[in-house]
Tab-separated table of C-alpha atoms in Angstrom:
chain	number	residue	atom	x	y	z
A	1	MET	CA	86.020	91.444	34.754
A	2	VAL	CA	89.314	92.924	35.909
A	3	SER	CA	89.824	93.591	39.591
A	4	ASN	CA	91.997	96.455	40.755
A	5	THR	CA	92.626	95.025	44.220
A	6	PRO	CA	95.506	92.689	45.148
A	7	LEU	CA	93.181	91.210	47.805
A	8	ALA	CA	91.276	89.356	45.084
A	9	TRP	CA	94.300	87.046	44.713
A	10	PRO	CA	96.584	87.726	47.707
A	11	VAL	CA	98.621	84.516	47.467
A	12	LYS	CA	100.562	83.491	44.355
A	13	LEU	CA	102.561	80.425	43.314
A	14	ARG	CA	105.646	80.720	41.136
A	15	ASP	CA	107.613	77.549	40.481
A	16	ASN	CA	107.872	75.964	43.963
A	17	THR	CA	107.623	79.156	45.954
A	18	ILE	CA	104.503	80.760	47.442
A	19	TYR	CA	104.260	84.535	47.809
A	20	VAL	CA	101.789	85.812	50.430
A	21	LEU	CA	100.668	89.425	50.603
A	22	ASP	CA	101.196	90.400	54.254
A	23	GLU	CA	97.769	91.829	55.077
A	24	THR	CA	98.852	92.745	58.596
A	25	LEU	CA	101.060	95.491	57.125
A	26	LEU	CA	98.315	97.051	54.992
A	27	PRO	CA	97.555	99.812	54.253
A	28	ILE	CA	100.982	101.165	55.238
A	29	GLU	CA	103.102	98.738	53.219
A	30	GLU	CA	102.582	96.181	50.439
A	31	LYS	CA	104.997	93.355	51.127
A	32	TYR	CA	105.001	89.671	50.173
A	33	ILE	CA	106.174	86.849	52.440
A	34	VAL	CA	108.149	84.033	50.817
A	35	VAL	CA	106.795	80.589	51.746
A	36	ASN	CA	108.582	77.407	50.667
A	37	SER	CA	107.927	75.064	53.609
A	38	LEU	CA	105.031	73.767	55.685
A	39	ASP	CA	106.380	75.427	58.831
A	40	THR	CA	106.455	78.845	57.163
A	41	ALA	CA	102.977	78.326	55.732
A	42	LEU	CA	101.626	77.498	59.187
A	43	LYS	CA	103.307	80.544	60.695
A	44	VAL	CA	101.651	82.739	58.054
A	45	LEU	CA	98.312	81.071	58.774
A	46	VAL	CA	98.443	81.407	62.567
A	47	GLN	CA	99.577	85.028	62.440
A	48	MET	CA	96.703	85.865	60.054
A	49	LYS	CA	99.079	87.279	57.456
A	50	THR	CA	96.358	86.312	55.006
A	51	ARG	CA	92.690	85.407	55.557
A	52	ALA	CA	89.486	84.433	53.780
A	53	PHE	CA	90.322	83.481	50.159
A	54	GLY	CA	94.011	83.889	50.957
A	55	GLN	CA	93.787	80.942	53.368
A	56	VAL	CA	92.210	78.845	50.630
A	57	LEU	CA	95.004	79.770	48.211
A	58	LEU	CA	97.685	79.124	50.829
A	59	PHE	CA	96.251	75.687	51.586
A	60	PHE	CA	96.025	74.588	47.950
A	61	TYR	CA	99.435	75.961	47.009
A	62	THR	CA	101.073	74.324	50.043
A	63	CYS	CA	99.549	71.018	48.950
A	64	ALA	CA	100.919	71.662	45.456
A	65	ILE	CA	104.520	72.267	46.508
A	66	LEU	CA	104.618	69.491	49.138
A	67	GLY	CA	102.521	66.907	47.294
A	68	ASP	CA	101.082	65.537	50.565
A	69	ILE	CA	97.447	66.599	50.906
A	70	ASP	CA	96.767	64.672	54.133
A	71	LYS	CA	99.779	66.076	55.982
A	72	VAL	CA	98.974	69.647	54.961
A	73	THR	CA	95.310	69.190	55.891
A	74	GLN	CA	96.091	67.840	59.370
A	75	SER	CA	98.563	70.655	60.046
A	76	PHE	CA	96.264	73.436	58.790
A	77	ARG	CA	93.296	72.085	60.762
A	78	SER	CA	95.335	72.073	63.966
A	79	ALA	CA	96.473	75.637	63.366
A	80	ARG	CA	93.068	77.112	62.434
A	81	PRO	CA	90.301	74.785	63.716
A	82	THR	CA	87.363	76.989	62.703
A	83	PHE	CA	88.203	76.940	58.992
A	84	ASP	CA	87.052	73.865	57.042
A	85	PHE	CA	90.324	72.647	55.563
A	86	LEU	CA	89.029	69.077	55.538
A	87	LEU	CA	86.382	70.083	53.007
A	88	LEU	CA	89.023	71.783	50.838
A	89	SER	CA	91.116	68.624	51.075
A	90	ASN	CA	88.244	66.455	49.849
A	91	ILE	CA	87.553	68.835	46.962
A	92	LEU	CA	91.212	68.776	45.909
A	93	LYS	CA	91.398	64.982	46.135
A	94	LYS	CA	88.342	64.690	43.895
A	95	VAL	CA	89.982	66.873	41.253
A	96	CYS	CA	93.259	64.965	41.624
A	97	SER	CA	91.420	61.727	40.830
A	98	LYS	CA	90.960	63.120	37.310
A	99	ILE	CA	94.020	65.372	36.981
A	100	LYS	CA	96.988	63.447	38.345
A	101	ASN	CA	99.472	66.329	38.429
A	102	ILE	CA	98.675	68.112	41.691
A	103	LYS	CA	99.818	71.542	40.484
A	104	GLU	CA	97.623	71.275	37.413
A	105	ALA	CA	94.737	70.110	39.611
A	106	VAL	CA	95.197	73.110	41.920
A	107	ASN	CA	95.294	75.552	39.003
A	108	PHE	CA	92.149	74.038	37.495
A	109	LEU	CA	90.344	74.175	40.828
A	110	LEU	CA	91.281	77.767	41.573
A	111	GLU	CA	90.370	79.017	38.099
A	112	ASP	CA	86.954	77.414	38.546
A	113	PHE	CA	86.655	78.909	42.030
A	114	GLU	CA	87.414	82.418	40.776
A	115	GLU	CA	84.974	82.105	37.884
A	116	LYS	CA	82.246	81.126	40.333
A	117	ARG	CA	83.036	84.084	42.610
A	118	ILE	CA	82.569	86.487	39.715
A	119	LYS	CA	79.357	84.801	38.562
A	120	ARG	CA	78.030	84.987	42.111
A	121	THR	CA	78.460	88.761	42.261
A	122	LYS	CA	76.520	89.105	39.010
A	123	LYS	CA	73.599	87.182	40.548
A	124	ILE	CA	73.670	89.253	43.720
A	125	ALA	CA	73.741	92.476	41.692
A	126	GLN	CA	70.461	91.485	40.053
A	127	ILE	CA	68.528	91.466	43.340
A	128	LEU	CA	70.098	94.518	44.992
A	129	PRO	CA	68.433	97.969	44.841
A	130	ASP	CA	69.239	100.368	41.983
A	131	PHE	CA	71.216	102.386	44.498
A	132	SER	CA	72.613	99.903	46.976
A	133	LYS	CA	73.726	101.320	50.317
A	134	ILE	CA	75.696	98.394	51.663
A	135	LEU	CA	77.083	97.783	55.140
A	136	THR	CA	79.826	95.183	55.383
A	137	ILE	CA	81.921	93.953	58.296
A	138	CYS	CA	84.548	91.536	56.996
A	139	ASN	CA	86.882	91.813	54.053
A	140	VAL	CA	85.795	89.332	51.385
A	141	SER	CA	89.071	89.122	49.423
A	142	GLY	CA	88.155	91.316	46.489
A	143	GLU	CA	84.619	90.053	45.991
A	144	LEU	CA	83.003	93.335	47.052
A	145	VAL	CA	84.995	95.025	44.290
A	146	TYR	CA	83.619	92.431	41.872
A	147	LEU	CA	80.133	93.184	43.195
A	148	TYR	CA	80.514	96.911	42.638
A	149	ASN	CA	81.678	96.267	39.061
A	150	SER	CA	78.720	93.916	38.488
A	151	LEU	CA	76.278	96.555	39.736
A	152	ARG	CA	77.749	99.185	37.444
A	153	GLU	CA	77.587	96.833	34.460
A	154	ILE	CA	73.779	96.662	34.749
A	155	GLY	CA	73.275	100.363	35.378
A	156	LYS	CA	73.065	100.239	39.172
A	157	ASP	CA	75.191	102.092	41.693
A	158	ALA	CA	76.422	101.475	45.218
A	159	PHE	CA	77.869	103.118	48.289
A	160	PHE	CA	79.542	101.149	51.052
A	161	TYR	CA	79.640	101.691	54.796
A	162	VAL	CA	82.599	99.730	56.128
A	163	SER	CA	82.698	98.644	59.745
A	164	GLU	CA	86.199	99.056	61.158
A	165	THR	CA	85.842	95.442	62.339
A	166	ARG	CA	87.292	95.364	65.823
A	167	PRO	CA	89.429	94.035	67.249
A	168	TYR	CA	91.744	93.330	64.295
A	169	LEU	CA	90.581	96.309	62.193
A	170	GLN	CA	90.303	94.442	58.892
A	171	GLY	CA	87.646	96.847	57.675
A	172	SER	CA	89.712	99.964	58.219
A	173	ARG	CA	93.021	98.434	57.101
A	174	LEU	CA	91.924	96.179	54.232
A	175	THR	CA	88.443	96.935	52.898
A	176	MET	CA	88.833	100.714	52.847
A	177	TRP	CA	92.271	100.308	51.299
A	178	GLU	CA	91.004	98.152	48.428
A	179	PHE	CA	87.967	100.398	47.878
A	180	LYS	CA	90.236	103.417	47.566
A	181	LYS	CA	92.481	101.607	45.056
A	182	ALA	CA	89.399	100.675	43.021
A	183	ASN	CA	87.811	104.164	43.270
A	184	ILE	CA	84.723	102.790	45.022
A	185	PRO	CA	82.756	105.258	47.194
A	186	ALA	CA	82.793	104.233	50.849
A	187	LYS	CA	82.862	105.537	54.394
A	188	LEU	CA	84.420	103.914	57.427
A	189	ILE	CA	82.320	103.583	60.574
A	190	TYR	CA	83.224	102.212	63.977
A	191	ASP	CA	81.491	98.990	64.975
A	192	SER	CA	79.177	100.467	67.596
A	193	GLN	CA	77.607	102.817	65.019
A	194	ALA	CA	75.726	99.991	63.327
A	195	ALA	CA	72.404	100.498	65.131
A	196	ILE	CA	72.237	104.238	64.503
A	197	ILE	CA	73.209	103.711	60.851
A	198	MET	CA	70.225	101.395	60.488
A	199	GLU	CA	67.913	103.599	62.552
A	200	ASN	CA	68.677	106.546	60.247
A	201	LYS	CA	68.045	104.423	57.118
A	202	LEU	CA	71.539	105.053	55.742
A	203	ILE	CA	71.797	101.465	54.468
A	204	ASN	CA	69.397	99.158	52.640
A	205	CYS	CA	71.305	95.858	52.887
A	206	ILE	CA	74.154	94.087	54.653
A	207	ILE	CA	76.590	91.798	52.837
A	208	THR	CA	79.116	89.649	54.643
A	209	GLY	CA	81.295	86.664	53.949
A	210	SER	CA	81.510	83.447	55.934
A	211	ASP	CA	84.325	81.086	56.791
A	212	ARG	CA	81.957	78.118	57.101
A	213	SER	CA	78.252	77.454	56.754
A	214	THR	CA	75.813	74.692	57.597
A	215	LYS	CA	73.298	73.084	55.276
A	216	ASN	CA	70.433	74.408	57.401
A	217	GLY	CA	71.575	77.995	56.857
A	218	ASP	CA	73.809	79.015	59.779
A	219	ILE	CA	77.111	80.779	59.120
A	220	ILE	CA	80.372	81.045	61.038
A	221	ASN	CA	82.187	84.274	60.373
A	222	LYS	CA	84.335	87.103	61.714
A	223	ILE	CA	83.390	88.126	65.248
A	224	GLY	CA	80.760	90.878	65.114
A	225	THR	CA	78.735	89.331	62.284
A	226	TYR	CA	76.080	87.914	64.614
A	227	PRO	CA	75.091	91.225	66.294
A	228	LEU	CA	74.826	92.874	62.859
A	229	ALA	CA	72.414	90.159	61.760
A	230	VAL	CA	70.298	90.601	64.897
A	231	LEU	CA	70.129	94.368	64.331
A	232	ALA	CA	69.258	93.862	60.663
A	233	LYS	CA	66.369	91.601	61.639
A	234	HIS	CA	65.102	94.231	64.088
A	235	TYR	CA	65.193	97.006	61.480
A	236	GLY	CA	63.900	94.889	58.583
A	237	ILE	CA	67.096	95.186	56.538
A	238	PRO	CA	68.114	92.282	54.238
A	239	PHE	CA	71.155	90.384	55.488
A	240	TYR	CA	73.033	88.506	52.746
A	241	ALA	CA	75.866	86.034	53.315
A	242	LEU	CA	78.435	84.810	50.803
A	243	VAL	CA	79.166	81.175	51.601
A	244	GLN	CA	81.424	78.580	50.043
A	245	TYR	CA	80.371	74.934	50.340
A	246	PRO	CA	77.671	74.372	53.017
A	247	SER	CA	78.198	71.140	54.939
A	248	GLU	CA	76.709	69.104	57.754
A	249	ILE	CA	78.022	70.824	60.880
A	250	ASP	CA	76.770	70.627	64.450
A	251	ILE	CA	77.220	74.264	65.487
A	252	ASP	CA	77.149	73.260	69.164
A	253	ASN	CA	80.394	71.360	68.619
A	254	ILE	CA	82.254	74.035	66.659
A	255	ASN	CA	85.589	74.901	68.229
A	256	ILE	CA	85.704	78.713	68.075
A	257	GLU	CA	89.292	79.855	67.833
A	258	GLU	CA	90.495	82.373	70.406
A	259	ARG	CA	93.142	84.784	69.191
A	260	PRO	CA	96.041	86.177	71.282
A	261	GLU	CA	95.003	88.937	73.706
A	262	LYS	CA	97.544	91.396	72.326
A	263	GLU	CA	95.682	91.580	69.000
A	264	VAL	CA	92.891	93.467	70.753
A	265	PHE	CA	95.492	96.026	71.840
A	266	MET	CA	97.077	96.343	68.408
A	267	TRP	CA	97.284	100.101	68.931
A	268	VAL	CA	99.874	99.448	71.658
A	269	ASN	CA	103.469	98.629	70.813
A	270	ASP	CA	104.276	95.076	71.977
A	271	ASN	CA	107.146	96.345	74.075
A	272	ASN	CA	104.866	98.813	75.868
A	273	LEU	CA	101.871	96.533	76.513
A	274	PRO	CA	101.025	96.841	80.237
A	275	ASN	CA	100.907	93.555	82.109
A	276	ASN	CA	97.527	94.330	83.665
A	277	LEU	CA	95.618	94.619	80.340
A	278	ASP	CA	93.444	91.574	79.746
A	279	SER	CA	91.077	90.787	76.888
A	280	PHE	CA	88.801	88.085	75.497
A	281	TYR	CA	89.039	87.589	71.728
A	282	PRO	CA	87.051	84.780	70.119
A	283	ALA	CA	87.858	85.245	66.429
A	284	PHE	CA	84.467	84.101	65.115
A	285	ASP	CA	80.800	84.006	65.996
A	286	ILE	CA	77.846	81.952	64.754
A	287	THR	CA	74.829	83.549	63.070
A	288	PRO	CA	71.749	81.272	63.086
A	289	SER	CA	69.829	80.914	59.830
A	290	ARG	CA	66.755	82.746	61.166
A	291	PHE	CA	68.678	86.032	60.973
A	292	ILE	CA	69.898	85.535	57.384
A	293	THR	CA	67.774	86.718	54.455
A	294	LYS	CA	69.637	84.827	51.727
A	295	ARG	CA	72.856	82.902	51.317
A	296	PHE	CA	74.736	82.766	48.029
A	297	ASP	CA	76.973	79.736	47.595
A	298	LEU	CA	79.627	79.062	44.961
A	299	ALA	CA	77.333	76.740	43.055
A	300	GLY	CA	75.119	79.729	42.329
A	301	ASN	CA	72.344	78.699	44.679
A	302	LEU	CA	70.311	81.244	46.606
A	303	ASN	CA	68.651	80.009	49.798
């Protein structure tokens, strides 16, 4: 399966240099940031120049060029506490126990990861309606394009409603951009339309990603995911979550990252931001398992 979206693999490694697609400039400009040090990698991470699968790629590639998994893990965890970099570290160390060259280990791991992402979309396509009207909130790094291709391969079709995803507008800037590049039919909606979209039966399922998930079925994802799940439960609409590697997490002890206030006012030029504008921006929320219809992990399990 060939993807026609750069978001499927937004971070690349060539020799000892990492190239990161600057997602904060999309859809206006496609530009890559050169990363060849831990400090630059952390700056890219904190400023959300890449997210979702891009963070995974950035972590593994930084480990590859520095050769110090523990140092990179500690630094990445401090910068983005909600993301499970410790789990990624343990996975990489396990592969490195068999493949001693860290770059070769990273390449092997990421090829396996990508193969599993594609296989997952094929499994999801099997259970979705013949004409899937899908609402999504967060950009899932190319995987929704894979899903559309998988649906078409088995004679099904799909239409996407894309939440703009306030406050950082990833839906309007990233998801709609990649759908247009891939010629996938979609419409952008603003976040507060979700209830009326469901009330009018314009969608028949919701698909979202997740940054982390617990073994008992909870997910931690982009802020706004939780209210969508509650609405879906009310209207009897299936809510599906794409998860990575579920782990034992006490959700009461999760440190939810708060982003800078100015990101909520991204429509205002930094130089013109009034001093009296305040905001509250937790970057993630937690959706309890009782609101989730099924989770699809990278091992191919449905639960």
